[in-house]
Coordinates of C-alpha atoms in Angstrom, one line a residue:
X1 CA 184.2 208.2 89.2
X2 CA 181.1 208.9 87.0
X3 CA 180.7 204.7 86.7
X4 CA 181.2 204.7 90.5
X5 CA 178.5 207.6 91.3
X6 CA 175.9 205.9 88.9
X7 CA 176.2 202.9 90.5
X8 CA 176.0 204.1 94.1
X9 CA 173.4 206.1 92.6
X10 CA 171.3 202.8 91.2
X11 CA 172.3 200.8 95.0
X12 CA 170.6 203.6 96.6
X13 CA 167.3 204.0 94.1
X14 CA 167.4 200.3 94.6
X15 CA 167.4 200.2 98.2
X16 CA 164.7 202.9 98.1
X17 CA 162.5 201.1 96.2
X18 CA 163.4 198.0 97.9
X19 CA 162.1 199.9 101.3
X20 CA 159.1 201.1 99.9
X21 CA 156.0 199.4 101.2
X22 CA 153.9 197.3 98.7
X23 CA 150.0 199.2 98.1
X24 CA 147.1 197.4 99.6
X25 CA 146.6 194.4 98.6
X26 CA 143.6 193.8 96.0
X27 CA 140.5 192.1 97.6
X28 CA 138.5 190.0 94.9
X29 CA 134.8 190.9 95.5
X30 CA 132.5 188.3 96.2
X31 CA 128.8 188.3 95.0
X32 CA 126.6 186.5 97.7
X33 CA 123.3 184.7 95.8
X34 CA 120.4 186.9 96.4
X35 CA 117.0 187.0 94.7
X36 CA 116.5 188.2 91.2
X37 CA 114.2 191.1 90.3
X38 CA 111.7 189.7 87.8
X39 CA 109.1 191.7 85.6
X40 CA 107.6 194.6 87.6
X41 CA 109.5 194.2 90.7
X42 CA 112.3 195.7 92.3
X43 CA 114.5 194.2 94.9
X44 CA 116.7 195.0 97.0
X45 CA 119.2 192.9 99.5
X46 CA 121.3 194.1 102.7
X47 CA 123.3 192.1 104.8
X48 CA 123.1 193.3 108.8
X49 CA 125.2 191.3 110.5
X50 CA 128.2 188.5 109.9
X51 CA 129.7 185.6 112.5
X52 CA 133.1 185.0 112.7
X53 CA 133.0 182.0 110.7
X54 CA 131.1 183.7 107.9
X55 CA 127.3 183.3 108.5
X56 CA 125.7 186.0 107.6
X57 CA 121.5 187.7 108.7
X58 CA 119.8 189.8 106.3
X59 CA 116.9 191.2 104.6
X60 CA 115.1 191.2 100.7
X61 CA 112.7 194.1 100.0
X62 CA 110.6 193.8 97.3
X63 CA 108.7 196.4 95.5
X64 CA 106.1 195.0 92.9
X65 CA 104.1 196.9 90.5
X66 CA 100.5 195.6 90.4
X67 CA 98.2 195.7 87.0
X68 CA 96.9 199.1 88.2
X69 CA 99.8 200.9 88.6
X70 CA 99.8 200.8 92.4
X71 CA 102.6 199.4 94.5
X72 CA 102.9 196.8 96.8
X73 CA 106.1 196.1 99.2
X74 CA 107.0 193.4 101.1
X75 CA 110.7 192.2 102.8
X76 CA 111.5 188.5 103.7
X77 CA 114.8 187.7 106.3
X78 CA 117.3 185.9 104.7
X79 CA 120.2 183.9 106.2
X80 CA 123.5 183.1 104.6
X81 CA 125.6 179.8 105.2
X82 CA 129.2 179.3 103.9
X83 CA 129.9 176.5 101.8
X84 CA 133.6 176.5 101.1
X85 CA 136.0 178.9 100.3
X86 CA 134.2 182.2 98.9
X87 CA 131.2 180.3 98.3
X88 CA 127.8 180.6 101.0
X89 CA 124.4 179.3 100.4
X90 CA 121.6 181.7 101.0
X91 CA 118.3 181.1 103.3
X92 CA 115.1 182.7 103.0
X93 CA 113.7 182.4 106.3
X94 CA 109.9 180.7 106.7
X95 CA 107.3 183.3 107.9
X96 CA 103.8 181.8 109.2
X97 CA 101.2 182.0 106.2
X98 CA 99.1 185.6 106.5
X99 CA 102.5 187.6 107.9
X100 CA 104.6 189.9 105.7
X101 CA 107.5 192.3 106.0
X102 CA 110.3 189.6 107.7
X103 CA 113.2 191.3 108.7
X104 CA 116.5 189.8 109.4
X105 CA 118.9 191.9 111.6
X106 CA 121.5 190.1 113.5
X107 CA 122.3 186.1 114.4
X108 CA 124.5 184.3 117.4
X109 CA 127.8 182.4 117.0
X110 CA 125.6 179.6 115.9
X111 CA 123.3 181.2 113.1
X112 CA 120.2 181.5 115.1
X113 CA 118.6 185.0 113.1
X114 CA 116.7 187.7 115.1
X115 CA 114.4 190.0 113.7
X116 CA 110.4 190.3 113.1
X117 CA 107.6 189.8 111.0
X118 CA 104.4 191.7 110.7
X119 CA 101.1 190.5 111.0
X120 CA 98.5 192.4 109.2
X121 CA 100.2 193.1 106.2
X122 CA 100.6 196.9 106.6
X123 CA 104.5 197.4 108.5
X124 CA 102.5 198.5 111.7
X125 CA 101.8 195.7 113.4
X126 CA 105.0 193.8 113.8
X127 CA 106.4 191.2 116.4
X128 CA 109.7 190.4 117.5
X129 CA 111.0 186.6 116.4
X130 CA 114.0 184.4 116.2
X131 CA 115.1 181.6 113.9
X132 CA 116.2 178.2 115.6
X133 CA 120.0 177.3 113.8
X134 CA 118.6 175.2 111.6
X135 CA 117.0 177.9 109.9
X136 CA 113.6 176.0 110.7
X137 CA 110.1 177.9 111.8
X138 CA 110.4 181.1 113.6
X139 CA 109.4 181.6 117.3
X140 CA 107.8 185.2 118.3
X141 CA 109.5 186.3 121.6
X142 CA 107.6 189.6 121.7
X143 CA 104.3 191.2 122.0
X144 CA 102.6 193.2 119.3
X145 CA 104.4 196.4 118.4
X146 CA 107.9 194.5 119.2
X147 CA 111.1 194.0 117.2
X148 CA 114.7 192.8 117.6
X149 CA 117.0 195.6 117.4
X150 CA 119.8 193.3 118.2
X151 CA 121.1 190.0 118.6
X152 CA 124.3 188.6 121.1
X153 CA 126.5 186.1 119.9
X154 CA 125.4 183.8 122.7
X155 CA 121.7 183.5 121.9
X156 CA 120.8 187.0 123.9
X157 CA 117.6 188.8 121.6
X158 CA 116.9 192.7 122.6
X159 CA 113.7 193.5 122.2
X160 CA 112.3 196.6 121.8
X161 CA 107.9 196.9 122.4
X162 CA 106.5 200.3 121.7
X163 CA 104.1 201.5 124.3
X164 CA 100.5 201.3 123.4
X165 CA 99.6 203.9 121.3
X166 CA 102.9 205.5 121.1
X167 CA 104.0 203.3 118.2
X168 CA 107.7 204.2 117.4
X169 CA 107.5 207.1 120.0
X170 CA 108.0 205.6 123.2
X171 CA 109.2 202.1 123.5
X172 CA 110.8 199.9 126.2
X173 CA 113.7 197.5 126.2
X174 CA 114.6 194.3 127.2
X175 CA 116.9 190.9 126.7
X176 CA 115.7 187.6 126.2
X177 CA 117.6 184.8 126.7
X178 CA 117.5 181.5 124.7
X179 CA 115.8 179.8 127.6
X180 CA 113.1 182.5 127.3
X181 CA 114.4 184.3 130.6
X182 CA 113.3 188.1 129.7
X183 CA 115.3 191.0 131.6
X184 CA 114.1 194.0 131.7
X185 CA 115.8 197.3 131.4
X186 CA 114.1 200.1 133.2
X187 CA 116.3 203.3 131.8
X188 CA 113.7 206.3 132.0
X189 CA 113.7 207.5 128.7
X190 CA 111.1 207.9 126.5
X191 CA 112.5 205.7 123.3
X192 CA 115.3 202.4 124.1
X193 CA 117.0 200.7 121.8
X194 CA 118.9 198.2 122.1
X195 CA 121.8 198.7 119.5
X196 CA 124.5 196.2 120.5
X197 CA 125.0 193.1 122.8
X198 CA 128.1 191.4 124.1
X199 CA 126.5 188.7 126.3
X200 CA 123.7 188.5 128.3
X201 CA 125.4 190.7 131.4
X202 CA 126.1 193.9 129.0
X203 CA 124.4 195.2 126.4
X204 CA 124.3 199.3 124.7
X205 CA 121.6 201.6 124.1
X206 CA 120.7 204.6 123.2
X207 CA 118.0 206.7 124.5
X208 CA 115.9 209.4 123.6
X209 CA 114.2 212.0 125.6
X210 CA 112.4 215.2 125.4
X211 CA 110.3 216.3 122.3
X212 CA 110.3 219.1 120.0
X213 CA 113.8 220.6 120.0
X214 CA 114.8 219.8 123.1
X215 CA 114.8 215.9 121.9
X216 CA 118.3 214.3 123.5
X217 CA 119.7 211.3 122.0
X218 CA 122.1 209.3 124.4
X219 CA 124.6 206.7 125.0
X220 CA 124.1 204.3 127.7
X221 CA 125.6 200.8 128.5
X222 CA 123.8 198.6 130.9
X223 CA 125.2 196.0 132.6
X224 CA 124.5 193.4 135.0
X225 CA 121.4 195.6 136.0
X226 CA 123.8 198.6 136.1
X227 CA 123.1 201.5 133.8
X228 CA 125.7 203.8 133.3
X229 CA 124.5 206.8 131.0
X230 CA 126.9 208.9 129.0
X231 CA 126.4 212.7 127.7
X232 CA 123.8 213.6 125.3
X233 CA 124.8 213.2 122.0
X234 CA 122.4 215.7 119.9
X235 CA 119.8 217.4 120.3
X236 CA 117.5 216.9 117.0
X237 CA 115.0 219.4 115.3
X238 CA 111.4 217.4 115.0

């Protein structure tokens, strides 16, 4: 009787164990190639966006220590190809001579990177650009004081061009296609962003209003020349 409980005993711890569900699975990290920090620099790379068959945009900062102490910073955009199975070959992006400060922040399904570059070497006086697919010369699709604050998988840049003299405080929107067809998006606010793109019919914002404490930051999704706004999110302390 005490063989026949032990061994119904061992069936069920068995079966138990049997019908317990494996832990996650282990995922084997992957180094991408990036640039190497050499004497008296620091640097620093992010990946911002990824296809679905692996490409990848990005950005190197650099921070480099001059002879008298001081500092000097600079960023380059950076694109990422795969090669083979866990293996991708990395891109730096060719900025005209005399401009600093690339940025790489999102590509289409076929690679082509959108971001900006700055042209007086002080990160104030930047312009929005894309890279063609084969990671060639870039093309600036924006005025000064413009950036691309997204990109759509099918070749859809949003722009974003601060007002004059309102750098980073008021700023308007707008989509350009691959064709160089540019669409406005007249919302109201004070600050759009573009912050995601599905196609070139529907794209998400946010926008911010107000100043002081009464600034609103809020949701809105634009499509096919139709906003639809959602509730204000926060209200931040500036």
């Amino acid at each position: 009787m005490c063989s026949s409980d032990l061994s119904a005993t061992s069936a069920a711890a068995a079966t138990s164990a049997a019908a317990t569900p494996a832990g996650p699975a282990s995922v084997r990290l992957i180094w991408l190639p990036a640039p190497r920090s050499a004497a008296g620099t620091a640097v620093s790379t992010s990946v911002t966006a990824v296809t679905p068959w692996g490409a990848m945009s990005g950005t190197t900062s650099i921070l480099r220590t001059l002879p008298d102490g001081s500092d000097q910073g600079d960023s380059t955009a950076q694109r990422w190809l795969p090669t083979g199975l866990g293996r991708w070959q990395r891109q730096s992006l060719p900025q005209p001579a005399g401009t600093s400060f690339g940025q790489g922040v999102g590509l289409t399904d076929l690679a082509e990177v959108g971001g900006s570059w700055d042209t007086d070497g002080l990160a104030d006086d930047d312009v929005a650009v894309r890279w063609p697919a084969s990671g060639g010369p870039g093309t600036v699709i924006g005025a000064t004081d413009s950036r691309v604050t997204a990109v759509g998988p099918d070749g859809t840049w949003g722009v974003q061009t601060d007002l004059p003299g309102y750098r980073t405080i008021a700023a308007n929107a707008e989509l350009v296609a691959r064709d160089g067809t540019r669409t406005a998006i007249d919302t109201g606010a004070r600050l759009n962003t573009i912050v995601s793109i599905a196609d070139r019919h529907t794209a998400l914002l946010t926008l911010i209003d107000g100043v002081g404490q009464g600034t609103t930051s809020t949701p809105a999704v634009w499509r096919d020349g139709q906003l639809k706004i959602g509730r204000a999110s926060c209200r931040e302390r500036v």
